[in-house]
mmCIF file of C-alpha atoms in Angstrom:
data_model
loop_
_atom_site.group_PDB
_atom_site.id
_atom_site.type_symbol
_atom_site.label_atom_id
_atom_site.label_comp_id
_atom_site.label_asym_id
_atom_site.label_seq_id
_atom_site.Cartn_x
_atom_site.Cartn_y
_atom_site.Cartn_z
ATOM 1 C CA UNK A 182 -7.699 -97.188 -122.042
ATOM 2 C CA UNK A 183 -6.844 -100.030 -124.447
ATOM 3 C CA UNK A 184 -10.165 -101.876 -123.910
ATOM 4 C CA UNK A 185 -12.074 -98.755 -125.026
ATOM 5 C CA UNK A 186 -10.040 -98.648 -128.259
ATOM 6 C CA UNK A 187 -10.771 -102.352 -128.820
ATOM 7 C CA UNK A 188 -14.492 -101.700 -128.356
ATOM 8 C CA UNK A 189 -14.370 -98.913 -130.936
ATOM 9 C CA UNK A 190 -12.413 -101.107 -133.350
ATOM 10 C CA UNK A 191 -14.944 -103.957 -133.047
ATOM 11 C CA UNK A 192 -17.617 -101.640 -134.505
ATOM 12 C CA UNK A 193 -15.597 -101.089 -137.691
ATOM 13 C CA UNK A 194 -15.621 -103.439 -140.679
ATOM 14 C CA UNK A 195 -13.018 -103.328 -143.418
ATOM 15 C CA UNK A 196 -14.232 -103.867 -146.979
ATOM 16 C CA UNK A 197 -12.371 -104.619 -150.179
ATOM 17 C CA UNK A 198 -14.160 -102.530 -152.806
ATOM 18 C CA UNK A 199 -14.809 -103.723 -156.336
ATOM 19 C CA UNK A 200 -16.594 -102.431 -159.399
ATOM 20 C CA UNK A 201 -18.938 -104.686 -161.325
ATOM 21 C CA UNK A 202 -20.901 -103.150 -164.184
ATOM 22 C CA UNK A 203 -20.341 -99.627 -162.892
ATOM 23 C CA UNK A 204 -21.706 -100.462 -159.412
ATOM 24 C CA UNK A 205 -19.531 -100.270 -156.302
ATOM 25 C CA UNK A 206 -19.546 -103.408 -154.148
ATOM 26 C CA UNK A 207 -17.802 -104.171 -150.886
ATOM 27 C CA UNK A 208 -16.666 -107.553 -149.608
ATOM 28 C CA UNK A 209 -15.793 -107.925 -145.924
ATOM 29 C CA UNK A 210 -12.002 -108.224 -145.856
ATOM 30 C CA UNK A 211 -12.307 -111.066 -143.354
ATOM 31 C CA UNK A 212 -13.763 -113.207 -146.194
ATOM 32 C CA UNK A 213 -11.159 -112.273 -148.833
ATOM 33 C CA UNK A 214 -8.294 -114.741 -149.280
ATOM 34 C CA UNK A 215 -6.492 -112.976 -152.137
ATOM 35 C CA UNK A 216 -6.890 -110.839 -155.252
ATOM 36 C CA UNK A 217 -5.503 -112.138 -158.533
ATOM 37 C CA UNK A 218 -5.640 -112.014 -162.325
ATOM 38 C CA UNK A 219 -7.224 -115.282 -163.492
ATOM 39 C CA UNK A 220 -5.231 -117.090 -166.153
ATOM 40 C CA UNK A 221 -5.982 -120.199 -168.189
ATOM 41 C CA UNK A 222 -9.615 -120.573 -167.268
ATOM 42 C CA UNK A 223 -10.955 -124.009 -168.230
ATOM 43 C CA UNK A 224 -14.670 -124.140 -169.050
ATOM 44 C CA UNK A 225 -16.719 -126.716 -167.202
ATOM 45 C CA UNK A 226 -19.106 -128.647 -169.477
ATOM 46 C CA UNK A 227 -22.797 -128.338 -168.509
ATOM 47 C CA UNK A 228 -22.026 -125.812 -165.730
ATOM 48 C CA UNK A 229 -24.383 -122.881 -165.253
ATOM 49 C CA UNK A 230 -23.527 -119.642 -167.035
ATOM 50 C CA UNK A 231 -22.434 -118.193 -163.676
ATOM 51 C CA UNK A 232 -19.505 -120.610 -163.553
ATOM 52 C CA UNK A 233 -16.866 -119.104 -165.841
ATOM 53 C CA UNK A 234 -14.629 -122.140 -165.370
ATOM 54 C CA UNK A 235 -11.920 -123.506 -163.102
ATOM 55 C CA UNK A 236 -8.268 -122.610 -162.737
ATOM 56 C CA UNK A 237 -5.205 -123.683 -160.826
ATOM 57 C CA UNK A 238 -4.073 -121.077 -158.304
ATOM 58 C CA UNK A 239 -0.921 -122.037 -156.443
ATOM 59 C CA UNK A 240 -1.870 -125.711 -156.472
ATOM 60 C CA UNK A 241 -5.545 -125.190 -155.554
ATOM 61 C CA UNK A 242 -8.419 -125.755 -157.935
ATOM 62 C CA UNK A 243 -10.507 -122.581 -157.902
ATOM 63 C CA UNK A 244 -14.027 -122.281 -159.326
ATOM 64 C CA UNK A 245 -14.385 -118.925 -161.084
ATOM 65 C CA UNK A 246 -17.793 -117.288 -160.618
ATOM 66 C CA UNK A 247 -18.770 -114.662 -163.201
ATOM 67 C CA UNK A 248 -20.264 -111.908 -161.035
ATOM 68 C CA UNK A 249 -21.652 -110.062 -164.059
ATOM 69 C CA UNK A 250 -23.637 -113.160 -165.004
ATOM 70 C CA UNK A 251 -24.648 -113.720 -161.365
ATOM 71 C CA UNK A 252 -26.004 -110.160 -161.215
ATOM 72 C CA UNK A 253 -27.759 -110.400 -164.595
ATOM 73 C CA UNK A 254 -25.449 -107.829 -166.180
ATOM 74 C CA UNK A 255 -24.206 -107.928 -169.785
ATOM 75 C CA UNK A 256 -20.715 -109.242 -170.513
ATOM 76 C CA UNK A 257 -17.912 -106.716 -170.205
ATOM 77 C CA UNK A 258 -16.883 -105.544 -173.676
ATOM 78 C CA UNK A 259 -14.163 -103.023 -172.810
ATOM 79 C CA UNK A 260 -11.446 -105.545 -173.699
ATOM 80 C CA UNK A 261 -9.836 -105.527 -170.262
ATOM 81 C CA UNK A 262 -9.405 -108.905 -168.581
ATOM 82 C CA UNK A 263 -11.375 -109.447 -165.379
ATOM 83 C CA UNK A 264 -9.783 -109.545 -161.964
ATOM 84 C CA UNK A 265 -10.753 -112.043 -159.294
ATOM 85 C CA UNK A 266 -11.288 -111.904 -155.558
ATOM 86 C CA UNK A 267 -10.482 -115.214 -153.888
ATOM 87 C CA UNK A 268 -12.949 -116.401 -151.248
ATOM 88 C CA UNK A 269 -13.674 -119.702 -149.559
ATOM 89 C CA UNK A 270 -16.781 -121.573 -148.454
ATOM 90 C CA UNK A 271 -16.739 -124.909 -146.621
ATOM 91 C CA UNK A 272 -13.143 -125.602 -147.637
ATOM 92 C CA UNK A 273 -13.736 -124.927 -151.351
ATOM 93 C CA UNK A 274 -11.936 -122.062 -153.127
ATOM 94 C CA UNK A 275 -13.744 -119.645 -155.436
ATOM 95 C CA UNK A 276 -12.685 -116.653 -157.489
ATOM 96 C CA UNK A 277 -15.330 -113.966 -157.934
ATOM 97 C CA UNK A 278 -14.677 -112.391 -161.343
ATOM 98 C CA UNK A 279 -15.029 -108.609 -161.132
ATOM 99 C CA UNK A 280 -14.279 -105.659 -163.411
ATOM 100 C CA UNK A 281 -11.814 -103.809 -161.182
ATOM 101 C CA UNK A 282 -10.542 -103.854 -157.628
ATOM 102 C CA UNK A 283 -10.675 -100.720 -155.532
ATOM 103 C CA UNK A 284 -9.357 -99.732 -152.164
ATOM 104 C CA UNK A 285 -9.893 -101.046 -148.668
ATOM 105 C CA UNK A 286 -12.437 -98.986 -146.740
ATOM 106 C CA UNK A 287 -12.981 -98.987 -142.988
ATOM 107 C CA UNK A 288 -16.632 -98.242 -142.288
ATOM 108 C CA UNK A 289 -18.582 -98.092 -139.056
ATOM 109 C CA UNK A 290 -21.077 -100.932 -138.690
ATOM 110 C CA UNK A 291 -23.791 -98.528 -137.558
ATOM 111 C CA UNK A 292 -23.669 -96.711 -140.925
ATOM 112 C CA UNK A 293 -24.638 -99.866 -142.818
ATOM 113 C CA UNK A 294 -28.293 -99.751 -143.842
ATOM 114 C CA UNK A 295 -30.696 -102.475 -144.886
ATOM 115 C CA UNK A 296 -31.183 -102.930 -148.613
ATOM 116 C CA UNK A 297 -33.257 -100.056 -150.013
ATOM 117 C CA UNK A 298 -36.632 -101.117 -151.437
ATOM 118 C CA UNK A 299 -35.609 -99.793 -154.848
ATOM 119 C CA UNK A 300 -32.352 -101.803 -155.019
ATOM 120 C CA UNK A 301 -32.262 -104.000 -158.110
ATOM 121 C CA UNK A 302 -33.695 -107.378 -156.996
ATOM 122 C CA UNK A 303 -30.742 -109.237 -158.546
ATOM 123 C CA UNK A 304 -28.391 -107.242 -156.304
ATOM 124 C CA UNK A 305 -30.700 -107.351 -153.292
ATOM 125 C CA UNK A 306 -30.660 -111.160 -153.126
ATOM 126 C CA UNK A 307 -26.852 -111.099 -152.864
ATOM 127 C CA UNK A 308 -26.568 -108.033 -150.629
ATOM 128 C CA UNK A 309 -26.110 -107.772 -146.887
ATOM 129 C CA UNK A 310 -26.977 -104.087 -146.798
ATOM 130 C CA UNK A 311 -25.541 -100.883 -148.207
ATOM 131 C CA UNK A 312 -23.301 -98.027 -147.168
ATOM 132 C CA UNK A 313 -24.019 -94.548 -148.489
ATOM 133 C CA UNK A 314 -20.703 -92.988 -149.438
ATOM 134 C CA UNK A 315 -20.035 -89.566 -150.915
ATOM 135 C CA UNK A 316 -22.182 -89.588 -154.033
ATOM 136 C CA UNK A 317 -22.166 -93.382 -154.301
ATOM 137 C CA UNK A 318 -23.927 -96.401 -152.880
ATOM 138 C CA UNK A 319 -21.721 -99.342 -151.895
ATOM 139 C CA UNK A 320 -23.589 -102.644 -151.915
ATOM 140 C CA UNK A 321 -22.164 -105.069 -149.337
ATOM 141 C CA UNK A 322 -21.919 -108.514 -150.917
ATOM 142 C CA UNK A 323 -22.910 -111.449 -148.747
ATOM 143 C CA UNK A 324 -20.269 -113.974 -149.802
ATOM 144 C CA UNK A 325 -22.265 -116.906 -148.418
ATOM 145 C CA UNK A 326 -25.320 -115.964 -150.499
ATOM 146 C CA UNK A 327 -23.220 -115.502 -153.630
ATOM 147 C CA UNK A 328 -21.658 -118.934 -153.208
ATOM 148 C CA UNK A 329 -24.732 -120.767 -151.881
ATOM 149 C CA UNK A 330 -26.564 -119.946 -155.070
ATOM 150 C CA UNK A 331 -23.559 -121.305 -156.939
ATOM 151 C CA UNK A 332 -23.493 -124.575 -155.027
ATOM 152 C CA UNK A 333 -27.261 -124.959 -155.426
ATOM 153 C CA UNK A 334 -26.935 -124.543 -159.204
ATOM 154 C CA UNK A 335 -23.966 -126.883 -159.343
ATOM 155 C CA UNK A 336 -25.881 -129.577 -157.454
ATOM 156 C CA UNK A 337 -28.955 -129.258 -159.676
#
């Protein structure tokens, strides 16, 4: 009986939900290292506008990526400090700056849909599909795409 349960579990993905500019996003929990409040961000001269700066997080240098800028959204003016979701790519640490963190959702893989044709192109290039939730669309962020664009811009 246990193998059947394992098979069912393998078709479920857990997502950490975030809000960025009023849109719900999900990051696969397998890619999330930690969630933190960024402090003492140091700007990086000549970096693209997507790079908010760098910070020291428990002895690691973390590059902070402004997800609002990455998505072409205006700066947040509600006065609340951003939160960050820590992710990693090729041994480098990044903090994706978001508006708020949500809950962890377990969703069946077969309910994930391809990006709708009317999805904002700025979101579509960073999305790995969508989940239709009750009255809301959750865009699944492709962490590799988010960070590959960053490394391409940094190298340029």
